[in-house]
Coordinates of C-alpha atoms in Angstrom, one line a residue:
M75 CA 0.3 32.4 -6.0
C76 CA -1.1 29.5 -4.2
T77 CA -1.5 27.5 -1.2
A78 CA -1.0 23.9 -0.3
A79 CA -2.0 21.8 2.8
T80 CA -2.2 18.5 4.2
Y81 CA -4.8 16.8 6.4
K82 CA -5.3 13.5 8.1
T83 CA -8.3 11.7 9.4
K84 CA -8.9 8.0 8.9
D85 CA -7.2 8.8 5.3
F86 CA -4.5 11.1 4.3
Y87 CA -5.6 14.3 2.2
M88 CA -3.4 16.6 0.4
G89 CA -4.3 19.6 -2.0
R90 CA -3.9 22.9 -3.1
T91 CA -5.4 26.3 -4.4
L92 CA -3.8 27.5 -7.9
D93 CA -4.4 31.1 -7.7
Y94 CA -3.5 33.0 -11.0
E95 CA -4.9 35.4 -13.6
F96 CA -5.4 32.8 -16.3
S97 CA -5.7 29.0 -17.0
Y98 CA -3.4 27.3 -19.2
G99 CA -6.2 24.9 -19.9
D100 CA -6.4 22.6 -16.8
E101 CA -7.0 18.7 -16.9
V102 CA -7.5 15.9 -14.3
T103 CA -4.7 13.7 -15.5
V104 CA -4.0 10.2 -14.9
T105 CA -0.8 8.7 -16.0
P106 CA -0.9 4.9 -15.9
R107 CA 2.1 2.5 -15.4
N108 CA 3.0 1.9 -18.8
Y109 CA 2.9 5.7 -20.1
P110 CA 6.5 6.2 -21.2
I111 CA 7.8 9.1 -19.3
N112 CA 10.7 10.5 -21.4
F113 CA 13.1 12.3 -19.2
R114 CA 15.6 14.9 -20.9
F115 CA 18.6 13.2 -19.2
M116 CA 17.5 10.2 -17.4
G117 CA 16.2 8.2 -20.3
V118 CA 12.5 6.6 -20.9
R119 CA 10.7 5.1 -17.9
N120 CA 8.4 2.7 -19.4
N121 CA 7.0 1.0 -16.4
H122 CA 6.3 3.1 -12.9
F123 CA 3.8 3.9 -10.4
A124 CA 0.4 5.4 -11.9
M125 CA -0.3 8.9 -10.6
I126 CA -3.0 11.5 -10.9
G127 CA -3.2 15.3 -10.7
M128 CA -4.0 18.5 -12.3
A129 CA -1.7 19.1 -15.3
H130 CA -1.6 21.1 -18.6
V131 CA -0.8 18.7 -21.4
A132 CA 1.5 19.6 -24.0
D133 CA 2.7 17.3 -26.8
D134 CA 1.4 14.5 -25.1
Y135 CA 3.5 15.2 -21.8
P136 CA 1.6 16.0 -18.5
L137 CA 3.2 19.0 -16.9
Y138 CA 1.8 18.4 -13.5
Y139 CA 1.0 21.4 -11.0
E140 CA 0.5 18.8 -8.5
A141 CA -0.3 14.9 -8.4
F142 CA -0.2 12.0 -6.3
N143 CA 0.6 8.1 -7.0
E144 CA -1.2 5.0 -6.2
K145 CA 1.3 4.2 -3.3
G146 CA 0.0 7.4 -1.5
L147 CA 2.9 9.8 -2.0
G148 CA 1.8 13.3 -3.4
M149 CA 3.8 16.5 -4.2
A150 CA 3.0 19.8 -5.5
G151 CA 4.8 22.8 -7.0
L152 CA 4.3 26.5 -5.9
N153 CA 5.5 29.9 -7.0
F154 CA 8.6 30.8 -5.7
V155 CA 9.5 33.8 -7.8
D156 CA 12.9 35.6 -7.2
N157 CA 14.3 32.7 -5.0
A158 CA 14.3 29.8 -7.0
A159 CA 17.3 28.9 -8.9
Y160 CA 18.3 26.0 -11.0
S161 CA 21.4 24.6 -12.5
E162 CA 23.0 23.6 -15.7
P163 CA 23.0 19.9 -16.5
D164 CA 26.1 18.3 -14.6
L165 CA 28.3 16.4 -17.0
R166 CA 29.7 14.0 -14.6
G167 CA 26.2 12.6 -14.5
L168 CA 25.4 12.7 -18.1
N169 CA 29.0 10.9 -18.7
G170 CA 28.1 8.2 -16.2
E171 CA 31.1 9.7 -14.1
S172 CA 28.8 10.0 -11.1
N173 CA 25.4 9.3 -9.5
I174 CA 24.3 12.7 -10.2
E175 CA 20.6 12.7 -11.5
N176 CA 20.0 15.4 -13.9
V177 CA 16.3 16.1 -13.7
A178 CA 14.6 19.2 -15.6
V179 CA 12.3 21.3 -13.5
F180 CA 9.2 20.4 -15.2
E181 CA 9.9 16.8 -14.9
F182 CA 10.5 17.0 -11.1
I183 CA 7.1 15.7 -10.0
P184 CA 6.8 12.7 -12.2
W185 CA 10.4 11.8 -11.5
I186 CA 9.8 11.5 -7.8
L187 CA 6.2 10.1 -8.2
S188 CA 6.7 7.4 -10.7
Q189 CA 9.6 5.8 -8.5
C190 CA 9.1 6.8 -4.6
A191 CA 6.4 5.5 -2.5
T192 CA 7.1 7.3 0.8
V193 CA 8.8 10.5 1.7
D194 CA 11.8 8.9 3.1
E195 CA 12.3 7.0 -0.4
A196 CA 11.8 10.4 -2.0
K197 CA 14.6 12.0 0.4
E198 CA 16.9 9.2 -0.9
R199 CA 16.5 10.1 -4.5
L200 CA 16.9 13.8 -3.5
Q201 CA 20.6 13.1 -2.5
F202 CA 21.6 12.6 -6.0
I203 CA 19.2 15.2 -7.9
N204 CA 20.6 18.1 -10.1
L205 CA 17.7 20.1 -10.8
T206 CA 18.2 21.8 -14.3
N207 CA 17.4 24.9 -15.8
T208 CA 16.0 22.9 -19.0
Q209 CA 12.9 24.6 -20.7
F210 CA 10.2 22.2 -22.0
N211 CA 10.3 24.2 -25.0
E212 CA 10.6 27.6 -26.4
M213 CA 7.1 28.3 -25.0
F214 CA 7.2 27.3 -21.6
P215 CA 10.2 28.9 -19.7
C216 CA 11.2 27.4 -16.4
A217 CA 8.8 28.2 -13.6
N218 CA 10.3 29.6 -10.5
L219 CA 9.0 26.8 -8.1
H220 CA 9.5 25.1 -4.6
W221 CA 7.6 21.9 -3.8
I222 CA 5.8 20.0 -0.8
I223 CA 6.2 16.4 -0.9
A224 CA 4.0 14.6 1.7
D225 CA 2.8 11.0 2.7
K226 CA 0.4 9.9 5.7
E227 CA 3.6 9.9 7.8
S228 CA 5.7 12.8 7.1
C229 CA 6.2 16.0 4.9
I230 CA 9.0 18.1 3.6
T231 CA 9.7 21.1 1.6
V232 CA 12.2 21.2 -1.1
E233 CA 13.7 24.7 -2.4
S234 CA 16.3 24.9 -5.2
M235 CA 18.3 28.1 -4.6
S236 CA 21.3 29.7 -5.6
D237 CA 23.4 28.4 -2.7
G238 CA 21.8 24.8 -3.4
L239 CA 19.2 22.3 -2.6
H240 CA 17.3 22.8 0.8
I241 CA 15.2 20.1 2.1
Y242 CA 13.3 20.8 5.4
D243 CA 11.0 18.8 7.4
N244 CA 7.5 20.5 7.4
P245 CA 5.8 20.0 10.5
V246 CA 2.9 22.1 9.9
G247 CA 2.1 20.4 6.3
V248 CA 1.5 23.9 4.7
L249 CA 3.3 25.7 1.8
T250 CA 2.5 28.9 0.2
N251 CA 5.2 31.2 -1.8
N252 CA 7.8 33.6 -0.6
P253 CA 9.8 34.1 1.7
P254 CA 11.9 30.8 2.0
F255 CA 10.1 28.0 4.1
N256 CA 12.6 28.2 7.1
I257 CA 11.5 32.0 7.1
Q258 CA 8.0 31.1 7.0
M259 CA 8.4 28.7 9.9
F260 CA 10.2 31.1 12.1
N261 CA 7.5 34.1 11.5
L262 CA 5.0 31.6 13.2
N263 CA 6.7 32.6 16.5
N264 CA 4.7 35.9 16.1
Y265 CA 1.4 34.1 16.4
M266 CA 2.0 31.8 19.3
G267 CA -0.6 33.5 21.3
L268 CA -3.4 32.9 19.0
S269 CA -6.1 30.3 20.2
A270 CA -9.3 28.7 19.0
K271 CA -10.6 29.5 22.8
Q272 CA -11.8 32.6 24.2
P273 CA -8.8 34.8 25.6
E274 CA -7.7 35.6 29.0
S275 CA -7.1 38.8 29.8
N276 CA -3.2 39.3 30.5
F277 CA -3.0 43.1 29.6
S278 CA -3.5 44.4 33.2
D279 CA -5.0 43.2 36.3
R280 CA -6.2 46.9 36.9
L281 CA -8.6 46.7 33.8
D282 CA -11.6 44.5 33.1
F283 CA -12.2 43.7 29.6
N284 CA -15.3 42.5 27.6
R285 CA -14.9 39.5 25.6
Y286 CA -17.8 41.0 23.4
S287 CA -17.6 38.5 20.6
R288 CA -16.8 34.7 19.7
G289 CA -13.6 34.1 18.2
M290 CA -11.6 36.7 19.8
G291 CA -8.7 34.2 20.6
A292 CA -7.8 34.5 17.0
L293 CA -7.4 38.4 17.0
G294 CA -4.2 39.1 15.1
L295 CA -4.7 36.3 12.8
P296 CA -3.8 37.6 9.2
G297 CA -6.5 38.1 6.6
D298 CA -4.8 39.4 3.5
L299 CA -3.7 37.4 0.6
S300 CA 0.0 37.8 1.1
S301 CA 2.0 34.5 0.8
Q302 CA 3.2 34.9 4.3
S303 CA -0.3 35.9 5.7
R304 CA -1.5 33.0 3.9
F305 CA 0.9 30.5 5.3
V306 CA 0.0 31.8 8.9
K307 CA -3.9 31.6 8.3
V308 CA -3.8 28.0 6.8
A309 CA -1.3 26.8 9.3
F310 CA -3.7 28.1 12.3
T311 CA -6.8 26.8 10.4
K312 CA -5.5 23.4 9.6
M313 CA -4.0 22.5 13.0
N314 CA -7.4 23.5 15.0
S315 CA -9.3 22.0 12.4
V316 CA -11.8 19.2 13.7
S317 CA -13.9 16.9 11.4
G318 CA -15.3 13.4 11.4
D319 CA -13.1 10.9 9.9
D320 CA -15.6 9.7 7.1
E321 CA -14.9 10.6 3.5
K322 CA -17.6 13.4 3.2
S323 CA -16.5 15.2 6.2
S324 CA -13.1 14.9 5.7
V325 CA -13.4 16.3 2.3
S326 CA -15.6 19.0 3.2
Q327 CA -13.3 20.2 5.8
F328 CA -10.2 20.1 3.8
F329 CA -12.1 22.5 1.1
H330 CA -12.9 24.8 4.2
I331 CA -9.2 25.0 5.2
L332 CA -8.1 26.0 1.7
G333 CA -11.3 28.2 1.6
S334 CA -9.9 30.4 4.1
V335 CA -7.5 31.7 1.6
D336 CA -9.5 31.9 -1.3
Q337 CA -8.9 34.5 -3.6
Q338 CA -11.9 36.6 -5.0
R339 CA -11.9 38.4 -8.1
G340 CA -11.1 42.2 -7.7
C341 CA -8.9 41.9 -4.3
C342 CA -5.8 41.1 -5.9
Q343 CA -5.1 43.3 -9.2
L344 CA -2.2 43.0 -11.4
D345 CA -1.3 44.8 -14.3
D346 CA -3.5 45.5 -17.4
D347 CA -6.5 45.2 -15.3
K348 CA -6.1 41.7 -14.6
Y349 CA -7.0 40.1 -11.0
E350 CA -5.4 37.0 -9.5
I351 CA -8.3 34.6 -8.5
T352 CA -8.4 31.1 -7.0
I353 CA -8.9 29.0 -10.2
Y354 CA -9.1 25.8 -8.8
T355 CA -9.0 24.2 -5.3
C356 CA -8.1 20.3 -4.9
C357 CA -8.2 17.7 -2.4
C358 CA -6.6 14.3 -3.1
N359 CA -7.3 11.2 -1.0
T360 CA -3.9 9.8 -1.3
T361 CA -5.3 6.7 0.4
K362 CA -8.2 5.8 -1.9
G363 CA -6.6 7.4 -5.1
I364 CA -9.5 10.0 -5.4
Y365 CA -8.9 13.5 -6.9
Y366 CA -11.4 16.2 -5.7
Y367 CA -11.8 19.8 -7.2
T368 CA -13.9 22.9 -7.3
S369 CA -13.2 25.5 -9.7
Y370 CA -13.9 29.4 -9.2
D371 CA -17.2 29.3 -10.6
N372 CA -18.2 25.7 -9.8
H373 CA -18.1 25.0 -6.0
Q374 CA -19.7 21.5 -6.4
I375 CA -17.1 19.3 -5.6
C376 CA -16.0 17.2 -8.6
A377 CA -14.3 13.7 -8.4
V378 CA -11.9 11.5 -10.4
D379 CA -11.2 7.9 -9.1
M380 CA -7.8 7.0 -10.5
H381 CA -8.7 3.3 -9.6
K382 CA -11.7 3.4 -12.0
E383 CA -9.2 3.8 -15.0
N384 CA -6.9 1.2 -16.6
L385 CA -4.0 1.9 -14.5
D386 CA -1.9 -0.7 -16.7
G387 CA -2.6 1.4 -19.7
D388 CA 0.0 3.4 -22.0
K389 CA -2.0 6.4 -22.9
L390 CA -2.9 9.3 -20.7
V391 CA -6.4 9.6 -19.5
R392 CA -7.7 13.5 -19.4
Y393 CA -10.5 15.1 -17.8
P394 CA -10.7 19.0 -18.6
L395 CA -11.7 21.0 -15.5
I396 CA -15.4 21.7 -15.2
T397 CA -15.9 25.4 -14.9
D398 CA -19.6 26.1 -15.0
G399 CA -21.4 25.8 -11.9
E400 CA -25.0 25.2 -11.3
I401 CA -27.5 26.7 -9.0
R402 CA -30.1 24.2 -7.7
A403 CA -33.6 25.9 -7.1
V404 CA -35.5 24.7 -4.2
N405 CA -38.9 26.5 -4.9

């Protein structure tokens, strides 16, 4: 399971945790403007916006978990098991009988980021999209996902379900997994009494209470690893977060926001004695084009600047995830 969030200071930031029991071989991948993107039903796009994100590259194709483009638009896919549903390709679109755009789930992120500079432009494209159940190959079945799409001005959540495509405005700029987004948002009503300030007693005017600890205004904030609890915790942490607006302060604070829902090995046990962990956490400065990340055993922040690459190239640029950390001895 995973958690995604946005954050805005002087620049706009977006990122996520990727929580799973194993890695597919993750690489920070830059797709330059002239890399030919072959879409299953929509032809080849030879010229497009450049993008950067974490991907598993298969057959020289970037299967992005999340990415953002040179215009500042970001997008991330998160698990949405038992709720996600996709369609068969629409023959009317294939035959040119309608403006329906058949897009396979695995190519949804590059489809949007290759041509849209803003959330509003993405909304325009989503009017015509038919997300298909087309597999990348026999080794990669369709992932059950929903998506967060954001720029510096707005944020939306996209969910493809059995009753159609749902597009929600996302005022908290947070996404986790199940249940569907509208239920997650309604659940926040249960936590309206939380506060970053110390509480005032409303229990009874006949009792005196002792505020014996700092932080008691947030009593009741969930701390477990379930997706609904992580949604609440990151929403509260992000929306009460304060930092300087310089790059170092903003990036550091963003990692602290997502760090509030880190998954430690041993706390989420799966079958066959496997454990879900936070494999990596990323923070993307979509304004400057810098992709930052940490990994489970390497908490040093690593950075890849897309503008230091040849964005007019036609080949993927790949940086494997740095997973080994170092301990700095100070004596």
